[in-house]
Amino acid sequence: MTYKILCSDLDGTLLSTKSDVSDFTITEIKRIKEQVKIILVSARMPKSMTYIQDDLGIKNEPLICYNGAYIVDGDKEIDSVTIATSTLKEIYKLAEAQNIKLGLYYKDEWFVEETSERVEKEIKYTKATPIFRPTTETFYDWKNRKISGAHKVMLMGTKSTCDAIYPILEKQLNDIIAIYRSNDTLIELAPKSVSKLSAIKHFLTKDISLDDVVAFGDNYNDLDMLANVGCGVAVTNGRDEVKAIANFTTLKNTEHGVATFIKEHILV
């Protein structure tokens, strides 16, 4: 197989551990990177992705962050779409009623009200540190700085509280936000108008179409991307729905599935 662009999700896909790529993955990416454009595509913030670019030797390539809501190429901002602060305030009220805590993300900034087991895991696995302060203070600060809203919202609760708020969010805000259930205790929100697929389209040209793209993923926010590129590859540990629409299923992320697929299928 030959492709012009390779796009890969990170957590649960390209990363062999919770935070790092394997030596095998580094070797395979370096083997093809001169002939294939390598774009990391994630729900993460930029600084939680750039260290992985360093490891892979692809700092010259763009990043698709926050599920497509923020796209950067070095110091150049290619696209930026946020959830409006008015909507964030609605989400905050709904979350407060369920005793769910918010994480608010804007560019390379991350704000939470207090630490928790979930927050500490994010710090450890994404190598980023949040600013601790009340959410209402963040809204006030953003108003003063003329920041329009958040690129991503993370709702952190229990299984029961996330079960309770999910249908409420779908009923009240589904027209303007994309809702991703990352796991039993975590829900991620992004602007409805963007996705990983819409972000990838920024890099298509008259000589490069979606058919020239191979993409890897594991979760619900990867569905559109894998279903519409030339070759969509799911990892074995991925959601059943993702594996059902993929062209191929490779090994688990912990078994270096992306690198294995590249070695066996991608020629340069």
Backbone as numpy.savetxt, mean C-alpha at the origin, in Angstrom:
# Nx Ny Nz CAx CAy CAz Cx Cy Cz
9.01 -15.17 -20.45 8.19 -13.97 -20.45 9.05 -12.72 -20.45
8.60 -11.68 -21.13 9.30 -10.41 -21.10 8.29 -9.30 -20.75
8.69 -8.44 -19.84 7.84 -7.33 -19.40 8.68 -6.07 -19.30
8.02 -4.92 -19.41 8.71 -3.64 -19.34 8.61 -3.01 -17.95
7.56 -3.37 -17.20 7.38 -2.86 -15.84 7.02 -4.01 -14.91
7.64 -4.05 -13.74 7.29 -4.99 -12.68 6.81 -4.18 -11.49
5.59 -4.46 -11.03 5.02 -3.77 -9.87 4.78 -4.80 -8.77
5.20 -4.47 -7.56 4.98 -5.42 -6.48 4.51 -4.74 -5.20
3.50 -5.35 -4.61 3.10 -5.03 -3.24 4.24 -5.45 -2.32
4.25 -4.92 -1.10 5.32 -5.23 -0.16 4.90 -6.22 0.92
4.08 -5.77 1.87 3.74 -6.61 3.02 2.95 -7.84 2.59
3.48 -8.99 2.97 2.83 -10.24 2.60 3.14 -10.71 1.19
3.92 -9.91 0.45 4.21 -10.25 -0.95 5.71 -10.25 -1.21
6.29 -9.09 -1.43 7.72 -9.01 -1.74 8.60 -9.22 -0.51
8.11 -8.75 0.64 8.90 -8.88 1.87 8.85 -10.31 2.38
10.01 -10.88 2.60 10.08 -12.26 3.10 9.88 -12.32 4.61
10.16 -11.19 5.29 9.86 -11.06 6.71 8.84 -9.94 6.84
8.58 -9.48 8.06 7.63 -8.39 8.25 8.16 -7.05 7.74
9.48 -6.96 7.55 10.02 -5.65 7.20 11.10 -5.64 6.13
11.61 -6.80 5.72 12.75 -6.80 4.81 12.61 -7.79 3.67
13.36 -7.50 2.61 13.45 -8.42 1.48 14.62 -9.37 1.70
14.56 -10.52 1.07 15.61 -11.53 1.22 16.76 -11.28 0.25
17.87 -11.89 0.52 19.02 -11.80 -0.39 18.67 -12.37 -1.76
17.86 -13.41 -1.79 17.43 -14.02 -3.05 16.63 -12.99 -3.87
15.73 -12.27 -3.19 14.94 -11.25 -3.88 15.82 -10.13 -4.40
16.76 -9.69 -3.60 17.69 -8.63 -4.01 18.45 -9.07 -5.26
18.93 -10.31 -5.27 19.69 -10.83 -6.41 18.85 -10.83 -7.68
17.60 -11.29 -7.57 16.75 -11.39 -8.77 16.32 -10.02 -9.29
16.04 -9.09 -8.39 15.68 -7.74 -8.83 16.88 -7.09 -9.52
18.05 -7.24 -8.95 19.25 -6.65 -9.55 19.56 -7.28 -10.91
19.16 -8.54 -11.10 19.40 -9.21 -12.38 18.59 -8.57 -13.49
17.38 -8.11 -13.18 16.48 -7.63 -14.24 16.30 -6.12 -14.27
16.79 -5.40 -13.28 16.41 -3.99 -13.12 16.89 -3.08 -14.25
17.91 -3.47 -14.99 18.36 -2.62 -16.10 17.43 -2.71 -17.30
16.69 -3.81 -17.41 15.78 -4.00 -18.54 14.31 -3.83 -18.16
13.99 -3.96 -16.87 12.61 -3.89 -16.41 12.48 -2.80 -15.35
11.52 -1.90 -15.52 11.28 -0.85 -14.53 10.63 -1.48 -13.31
11.21 -1.29 -12.14 10.71 -1.90 -10.91 10.02 -0.84 -10.06
8.71 -0.99 -9.84 7.95 -0.01 -9.06 7.32 -0.70 -7.85
7.66 -0.23 -6.66 7.06 -0.74 -5.44 5.69 -0.07 -5.26
4.69 -0.88 -4.94 3.30 -0.41 -4.86 2.73 -0.87 -3.51
2.44 0.07 -2.63 2.11 -0.32 -1.26 1.13 0.64 -0.60
0.56 0.21 0.51 -0.24 1.10 1.36 0.66 1.89 2.30
1.96 1.62 2.27 2.90 2.28 3.17 3.16 3.74 2.79
3.76 4.46 3.73 4.22 5.82 3.49 5.58 5.77 2.79
5.99 6.87 2.14 7.23 6.84 1.36 8.46 6.36 2.14
8.69 6.92 3.34 9.92 6.57 4.05 9.92 5.13 4.57
8.77 4.47 4.54 8.72 3.05 4.88 8.92 2.17 3.66
9.19 2.81 2.51 9.45 2.10 1.27 10.84 2.38 0.73
11.38 3.56 1.01 12.66 3.94 0.41 13.82 3.06 0.90
13.75 2.59 2.14 14.83 1.72 2.62 14.83 0.39 1.87
13.65 -0.04 1.42 13.57 -1.26 0.62 14.12 -1.00 -0.78
13.82 0.18 -1.33 14.45 0.56 -2.60 15.97 0.52 -2.48
16.49 1.03 -1.40 17.95 1.01 -1.17 18.48 -0.41 -1.23
17.82 -1.32 -0.52 18.26 -2.72 -0.48 18.23 -3.35 -1.87
17.23 -2.97 -2.67 17.07 -3.56 -4.00 17.90 -2.86 -5.07
18.46 -1.71 -4.72 19.25 -0.95 -5.70 18.41 -0.27 -6.75
17.22 0.22 -6.34 16.31 0.85 -7.31 15.86 2.24 -6.82
16.74 2.98 -6.19 16.38 4.31 -5.68 16.01 5.27 -6.81
16.39 4.94 -8.02 16.08 5.81 -9.17 14.66 5.61 -9.69
13.91 4.66 -9.10 12.57 4.35 -9.59 11.50 5.06 -8.74
10.30 5.27 -9.30 9.22 5.91 -8.55 8.61 4.99 -7.50
7.81 5.58 -6.63 7.09 4.84 -5.60 5.60 5.13 -5.70
4.79 4.09 -5.57 3.35 4.24 -5.46 2.99 3.96 -4.01
2.62 5.01 -3.28 2.36 4.91 -1.85 0.86 5.01 -1.56
0.48 4.59 -0.36 -0.91 4.74 0.10 -1.93 4.20 -0.91
-1.65 3.02 -1.44 -2.58 2.38 -2.39 -2.88 3.24 -3.61
-1.91 4.08 -3.99 -2.08 4.90 -5.19 -2.44 6.34 -4.93
-2.64 6.71 -3.67 -3.05 8.09 -3.36 -1.88 9.07 -3.44
-0.65 8.57 -3.35 0.51 9.45 -3.39 1.61 8.78 -4.21
1.99 9.44 -5.31 2.99 8.87 -6.21 4.16 9.84 -6.31
5.35 9.34 -6.06 6.53 10.20 -6.10 7.63 9.54 -6.93
8.46 10.39 -7.49 9.64 9.93 -8.22 10.80 10.78 -7.75
11.52 10.27 -6.76 12.55 11.08 -6.12 11.90 12.24 -5.39
12.33 13.45 -5.70 11.75 14.65 -5.09 10.53 15.16 -5.85
10.21 14.52 -6.96 9.08 14.97 -7.79 7.79 14.29 -7.36
6.76 15.08 -7.13 5.43 14.57 -6.80 4.64 14.39 -8.09
4.27 13.15 -8.39 3.55 12.86 -9.63 2.05 13.00 -9.44
1.54 12.55 -8.30 0.11 12.68 -8.02 -0.12 12.62 -6.53
-1.14 13.34 -6.07 -1.48 13.38 -4.65 -2.98 13.58 -4.51
-3.65 12.58 -3.91 -5.09 12.63 -3.71 -5.36 12.32 -2.24
-6.15 13.16 -1.58 -6.38 12.97 -0.14 -7.86 12.78 0.18
-8.10 12.23 1.36 -9.45 12.18 1.95 -9.65 13.51 2.65
-10.68 14.25 2.27 -10.90 15.59 2.79 -11.07 15.58 4.31
-10.61 16.66 4.94 -10.69 16.76 6.40 -12.13 16.66 6.89
-13.08 17.18 6.14 -14.49 17.07 6.53 -14.91 15.61 6.65
-14.42 14.78 5.73 -14.71 13.34 5.79 -13.96 12.69 6.94
-12.73 13.14 7.18 -11.95 12.60 8.30 -12.66 12.84 9.62
-13.30 13.97 9.76 -14.01 14.28 11.00 -15.21 13.35 11.19
-15.87 13.00 10.09 -16.96 12.02 10.17 -16.43 10.66 10.62
-15.31 10.25 10.01 -14.68 8.98 10.36 -14.28 8.98 11.83
-13.73 10.09 12.29 -13.28 10.21 13.68 -14.45 10.02 14.65
-15.60 10.60 14.35 -16.77 10.46 15.22 -17.25 9.01 15.26
-17.29 8.37 14.09 -17.70 6.97 14.03 -16.73 6.08 14.80
-15.43 6.36 14.67 -14.41 5.56 15.37 -14.50 5.76 16.88
-14.69 7.00 17.29 -14.81 7.29 18.73 -15.96 6.50 19.36
-17.05 6.38 18.65 -18.22 5.67 19.16 -17.92 4.19 19.40
-16.95 3.66 18.68 -16.57 2.24 18.80 -15.27 2.05 19.59
-14.74 3.14 20.12 -13.45 3.11 20.82 -12.33 2.59 19.92
-12.38 3.02 18.66 -11.35 2.67 17.68 -10.41 3.86 17.52
-9.13 3.60 17.50 -8.13 4.65 17.36 -7.76 4.87 15.90
-7.43 6.13 15.58 -7.08 6.49 14.20 -5.58 6.71 14.05
-5.09 6.30 12.89 -3.78 6.72 12.43 -4.00 7.53 11.17
-3.47 8.74 11.12 -3.64 9.62 9.97 -2.30 9.79 9.26
-2.31 9.66 7.94 -1.08 9.73 7.16 -1.18 10.84 6.10
-0.13 11.62 6.02 -0.03 12.63 4.96 1.43 12.71 4.53
1.68 12.42 3.26 3.04 12.37 2.74 3.90 11.49 3.67
4.95 12.05 4.27 5.80 11.24 5.15 5.50 11.48 6.63
4.28 11.96 6.92 3.88 12.22 8.30 2.84 11.19 8.75
2.95 10.78 10.00 2.04 9.79 10.57 1.66 10.26 11.96
0.36 10.36 12.22 -0.13 10.88 13.49 -1.04 9.86 14.18
-0.79 9.62 15.47 -1.66 8.78 16.29 -1.83 9.46 17.65
-2.89 9.08 18.35 -3.14 9.71 19.65 -2.29 9.12 20.76
-2.05 7.84 20.69 -1.31 7.17 21.77 -0.68 5.90 21.23
0.26 5.37 21.98 0.88 4.12 21.55 -0.03 2.94 21.90
0.21 1.83 21.24 -0.55 0.60 21.46 0.26 -0.54 20.87
-0.19 -1.74 21.06 0.49 -2.90 20.47 0.53 -2.77 18.96
-0.58 -2.30 18.36 -0.63 -2.13 16.92 0.34 -1.06 16.44
0.36 0.06 17.14 1.27 1.14 16.77 2.72 0.70 16.88
3.04 -0.01 17.96 4.42 -0.48 18.14 4.82 -1.46 17.04
3.88 -2.28 16.59 4.17 -3.19 15.47 4.45 -2.40 14.19
3.65 -1.36 13.95 3.87 -0.53 12.77 5.24 0.14 12.81
5.61 0.63 13.99 6.92 1.26 14.14 8.03 0.25 13.82
7.89 -0.94 14.36 8.91 -1.98 14.17 8.99 -2.43 12.71
7.84 -2.69 12.11 7.83 -3.31 10.79 8.01 -2.32 9.65
7.57 -1.07 9.82 7.67 -0.10 8.74 8.82 0.88 8.92
9.50 0.79 10.07 10.67 1.63 10.35 10.34 3.12 10.26
9.16 3.47 10.74 8.71 4.87 10.80 8.21 5.14 12.21
8.29 6.39 12.62 7.85 6.78 13.96 6.76 7.83 13.85
5.64 7.64 14.56 4.54 8.61 14.46 4.74 9.81 15.37
3.92 10.83 15.13 3.80 11.96 16.04 2.59 11.67 16.92
2.79 11.70 18.24 1.71 11.41 19.18 1.02 12.70 19.59
-0.27 12.80 19.28 -1.06 13.96 19.72 -2.54 13.68 19.42
-3.44 14.39 20.09 -4.87 14.18 19.83 -5.23 14.43 18.37
-6.15 13.65 17.86 -6.55 13.79 16.47 -7.11 15.18 16.18
-7.82 15.75 17.14 -8.36 17.10 16.94 -7.25 18.12 16.75
-6.10 17.91 17.39 -4.96 18.81 17.20 -4.39 18.67 15.79
-4.40 17.44 15.27 -3.93 17.23 13.90 -4.84 17.97 12.91
-6.14 17.87 13.12 -7.06 18.61 12.24 -6.77 20.11 12.29
-6.55 20.64 13.48 -6.28 22.08 13.64 -4.97 22.46 12.96
-3.96 21.63 13.15 -2.65 21.88 12.54 -2.75 21.86 11.02
-3.46 20.88 10.48 -3.60 20.78 9.03 -4.35 21.98 8.45
-5.34 22.46 9.18 -6.06 23.65 8.72 -5.11 24.84 8.63
-4.26 25.01 9.63 -3.30 26.12 9.63 -2.26 25.97 8.53
-1.90 24.73 8.22 -0.89 24.48 7.20 -1.50 24.33 5.80
-2.83 24.48 5.74 -3.57 24.36 4.46 -3.38 22.99 3.82
-3.35 21.96 4.65 -3.30 20.57 4.18 -4.74 20.09 4.00
-5.04 19.57 2.83 -6.43 19.26 2.48 -6.99 18.02 3.16
-6.13 17.11 3.61 -6.62 15.89 4.24 -5.54 14.82 4.29
-5.96 13.58 4.49 -5.04 12.46 4.67 -4.95 11.60 3.42
-3.76 11.10 3.14 -3.60 10.14 2.05 -4.12 8.76 2.47
-4.06 8.49 3.78 -4.54 7.20 4.29 -4.99 7.36 5.74
-6.01 6.58 6.09 -6.45 6.49 7.48 -6.35 5.03 7.90
-5.81 4.80 9.08 -5.75 3.45 9.62 -6.63 3.40 10.86
-7.61 2.50 10.87 -8.48 2.31 12.02 -7.99 1.10 12.79
-7.69 1.31 14.06 -7.10 0.25 14.89 -8.04 -0.06 16.05
-8.61 -1.27 16.03 -9.55 -1.65 17.07 -9.41 -3.11 17.45
-10.50 -3.70 17.87 -10.56 -5.14 18.12 -11.37 -5.78 16.99
-11.42 -7.09 16.97 -12.21 -7.74 15.92 -13.67 -7.30 16.00
-14.20 -7.25 17.21 -15.62 -6.90 17.35 -15.90 -5.45 16.96
-15.00 -4.53 17.33 -15.24 -3.13 16.97 -15.04 -2.89 15.47
-14.08 -3.58 14.88 -13.88 -3.46 13.43 -15.04 -4.10 12.67
-15.56 -5.22 13.20 -16.74 -5.84 12.61 -17.92 -4.88 12.65
-18.02 -4.12 13.73 -19.15 -3.21 13.92 -19.06 -1.98 13.01
-17.86 -1.41 12.87 -17.75 -0.16 12.12 -17.70 -0.38 10.61
-17.26 -1.54 10.17 -17.09 -1.76 8.74 -18.37 -1.52 7.94
-19.51 -2.13 8.32 -20.73 -1.88 7.54 -21.23 -0.44 7.65
-20.93 0.22 8.75 -21.31 1.63 8.90 -20.52 2.49 7.92
-19.23 2.24 7.83 -18.40 2.96 6.87 -18.88 2.72 5.45
-19.20 1.46 5.13 -19.68 1.14 3.79 -20.98 1.87 3.48
-21.88 1.94 4.43 -23.18 2.57 4.21 -23.06 4.09 4.07
-22.24 4.71 4.92 -22.20 6.16 4.97 -21.15 6.80 4.06
-20.04 6.09 3.80 -18.92 6.74 3.12 -18.38 5.98 1.91
-19.06 4.93 1.51 -18.53 4.08 0.44 -18.36 4.82 -0.88
-19.11 5.90 -1.09 -19.01 6.65 -2.35 -17.73 7.46 -2.44
-17.09 7.76 -1.30 -15.92 8.64 -1.33 -14.64 8.03 -0.77
-14.75 6.89 -0.09 -13.53 6.25 0.41 -13.51 4.77 0.02
-12.30 4.27 -0.21 -12.09 2.84 -0.43 -11.76 2.22 0.92
-12.41 1.12 1.22 -12.28 0.49 2.54 -11.62 -0.86 2.39
-10.49 -1.06 3.05 -9.76 -2.33 2.97 -9.64 -2.94 4.36
-10.12 -4.15 4.52 -9.98 -4.87 5.79 -8.64 -5.61 5.75
-7.63 -5.01 6.38 -6.28 -5.58 6.32 -6.19 -6.87 7.13
-6.81 -6.86 8.31 -6.91 -8.06 9.13 -8.07 -7.85 10.11
-8.22 -8.75 11.08 -9.37 -8.68 11.98 -9.45 -7.38 12.77
-8.30 -6.77 13.06 -8.28 -5.61 13.95 -7.83 -4.32 13.26
-7.73 -4.36 11.94 -7.18 -3.21 11.21 -7.97 -2.96 9.93
-8.42 -1.72 9.76 -9.10 -1.29 8.54 -8.35 -0.09 7.98
-8.05 -0.12 6.68 -7.36 1.00 6.05 -8.31 1.69 5.07
-8.28 3.02 5.07 -9.13 3.82 4.21 -8.27 4.65 3.27
-8.70 4.74 2.02 -7.99 5.52 1.01 -9.01 6.29 0.19
-8.59 7.30 -0.55 -9.52 8.00 -1.44 -10.13 7.03 -2.46
-11.41 7.16 -2.70 -12.13 6.24 -3.58 -11.65 6.35 -5.03
-11.18 7.53 -5.42 -10.86 7.79 -6.83 -9.54 7.18 -7.28
-8.78 6.60 -6.35 -7.47 6.05 -6.73 -7.37 4.58 -6.33
-6.42 3.91 -6.93 -6.12 2.51 -6.61 -4.70 2.23 -7.06
-4.21 1.06 -6.77 -2.90 0.69 -7.27 -2.90 0.66 -8.80
-4.01 0.21 -9.38 -4.11 0.16 -10.84 -4.09 1.56 -11.44
-4.87 2.47 -10.88 -4.90 3.84 -11.42 -3.53 4.48 -11.34
-2.79 4.16 -10.28 -1.44 4.72 -10.13 -0.49 4.17 -11.18
-0.57 2.88 -11.45 0.29 2.27 -12.47 0.08 2.92 -13.83
-1.15 3.33 -14.12 -1.47 3.93 -15.42 -0.70 5.23 -15.67
-0.19 5.86 -14.61 0.62 7.07 -14.78 1.92 6.76 -15.53
2.33 5.50 -15.54 3.62 5.14 -16.13 3.48 4.46 -17.48
2.27 4.42 -18.01 2.06 3.87 -19.34 2.34 4.94 -20.38
2.82 4.52 -21.53 3.13 5.42 -22.64 2.57 4.81 -23.92
2.82 5.48 -25.04 2.36 4.90 -26.32 3.08 3.60 -26.62
4.23 3.39 -25.98 5.00 2.16 -26.21 4.86 1.14 -25.08
4.19 1.54 -23.98 4.02 0.63 -22.84 2.56 0.61 -22.44
1.94 -0.57 -22.50 0.54 -0.74 -22.11 0.46 -1.62 -20.87
-0.74 -1.81 -20.34 -0.92 -2.69 -19.19 -0.46 -4.12 -19.51
-0.54 -4.50 -20.79 -0.09 -5.84 -21.18 1.40 -6.04 -20.95
2.14 -4.94 -20.83 3.59 -5.01 -20.62 3.97 -5.01 -19.14
2.95 -5.13 -18.26 3.18 -5.05 -16.82 2.95 -6.40 -16.16
3.88 -6.81 -15.29 3.67 -7.96 -14.42 3.57 -7.42 -12.99
2.60 -7.92 -12.23 2.37 -7.39 -10.89 2.17 -8.52 -9.90
2.56 -8.26 -8.65 2.49 -9.26 -7.58 1.71 -8.69 -6.40
0.87 -9.54 -5.79 0.11 -9.07 -4.64 -0.48 -10.21 -3.82
-1.15 -9.82 -2.72 -1.70 -10.83 -1.83 -3.06 -10.48 -1.24
-3.44 -9.18 -1.29 -4.61 -8.77 -0.51 -5.65 -8.07 -1.38
-6.76 -7.69 -0.73 -7.89 -7.11 -1.47 -7.50 -5.86 -2.26
-6.59 -5.06 -1.71 -6.20 -3.84 -2.42 -5.31 -4.11 -3.63
-5.01 -5.38 -3.88 -4.23 -5.77 -5.06 -5.11 -6.33 -6.18
-6.39 -6.50 -5.93 -7.27 -7.18 -6.88 -7.30 -6.51 -8.25
-7.60 -5.21 -8.29 -7.69 -4.51 -9.57 -6.37 -4.56 -10.33
-5.29 -4.38 -9.60 -3.97 -4.39 -10.22 -3.70 -5.74 -10.89
-3.88 -6.82 -10.15 -3.57 -8.14 -10.69 -4.52 -8.55 -11.81
-5.77 -8.09 -11.73 -6.77 -8.50 -12.72 -6.58 -7.81 -14.06
-5.89 -6.67 -14.08 -5.86 -5.86 -15.30 -4.50 -5.73 -15.98
-3.45 -6.19 -15.34 -2.13 -6.12 -15.99 -1.93 -7.35 -16.88
-0.83 -7.31 -17.62 -0.55 -8.42 -18.53 -0.40 -9.74 -17.82
0.22 -9.71 -16.65 0.39 -10.92 -15.85 0.25 -10.57 -14.38
-0.80 -11.07 -13.75 -1.01 -10.86 -12.33 -0.63 -12.11 -11.56
0.25 -11.95 -10.57 0.77 -13.10 -9.82 0.44 -12.94 -8.34
-0.23 -13.93 -7.77 -0.54 -13.94 -6.35 0.44 -14.85 -5.62
0.69 -14.52 -4.36 1.48 -15.43 -3.52 0.54 -16.41 -2.84
1.05 -17.58 -2.51 0.21 -18.64 -1.94 -0.47 -18.22 -0.65
0.18 -17.37 0.12 -0.40 -16.90 1.38 -1.46 -15.81 1.18
-1.74 -15.44 -0.08 -2.70 -14.38 -0.37 -4.14 -14.80 -0.15
-5.02 -13.81 -0.19 -6.46 -14.06 -0.07 -6.93 -14.97 -1.21
-7.91 -15.80 -0.92 -8.45 -16.70 -1.95 -8.98 -15.92 -3.14
-9.60 -14.76 -2.87 -10.15 -13.94 -3.95 -9.05 -13.43 -4.88
-7.88 -13.16 -4.32 -6.75 -12.67 -5.11 -6.19 -13.80 -5.97
-6.04 -14.96 -5.36 -5.52 -16.10 -6.11 -6.49 -16.52 -7.23
-7.77 -16.32 -7.01 -8.77 -16.71 -8.00 -8.68 -15.90 -9.28
-8.27 -14.62 -9.18 -8.22 -13.78 -10.39 -6.81 -13.69 -10.99
-5.81 -14.20 -10.29 -4.43 -14.10 -10.76 -4.17 -15.06 -11.92
-3.21 -14.68 -12.77 -2.79 -15.58 -13.85 -1.94 -16.72 -13.34
-1.17 -16.42 -12.28 -0.30 -17.42 -11.66 -0.35 -17.27 -10.15
-0.04 -18.35 -9.46 0.19 -18.30 -8.02 1.58 -18.84 -7.76
2.38 -18.04 -7.05 3.74 -18.44 -6.74 3.83 -18.86 -5.27
5.03 -19.12 -4.80 5.23 -19.55 -3.42 4.85 -18.44 -2.43
4.79 -18.77 -1.16 4.50 -17.81 -0.10 5.57 -16.71 -0.07
5.21 -15.58 0.50 6.21 -14.51 0.64 7.39 -14.96 1.49
7.13 -15.76 2.53 8.21 -16.24 3.39 9.09 -17.28 2.70
8.62 -17.77 1.56 9.40 -18.71 0.75 9.93 -18.01 -0.51
9.94 -16.67 -0.49 10.51 -15.85 -1.58 9.79 -16.08 -2.91
8.45 -16.05 -2.84 7.64 -16.35 -4.01 7.87 -15.43 -5.19
8.02 -14.13 -4.94 8.23 -13.19 -6.04 9.56 -13.47 -6.73
10.61 -13.64 -5.94 11.93 -13.91 -6.51 11.93 -15.23 -7.29
11.24 -16.22 -6.76 11.16 -17.51 -7.46 10.48 -17.36 -8.81
9.38 -16.60 -8.86 8.69 -16.38 -10.12 9.58 -15.64 -11.10
10.27 -14.61 -10.62 11.16 -13.84 -11.49 12.25 -14.75 -12.08
12.86 -15.56 -11.23 13.93 -16.45 -11.69 13.44 -17.43 -12.72
12.24 -17.96 -12.53 11.74 -19.02 -13.41 11.06 -18.50 -14.67
10.56 -17.25 -14.65 9.70 -16.80 -15.75 10.13 -15.54 -16.47
10.92 -14.70 -15.83 11.22 -13.41 -16.46 12.61 -13.42 -17.09
12.61 -13.26 -18.38 13.86 -13.29 -19.13 14.31 -11.87 -19.44
15.60 -11.62 -19.43 16.14 -10.31 -19.82 17.33 -10.52 -20.75
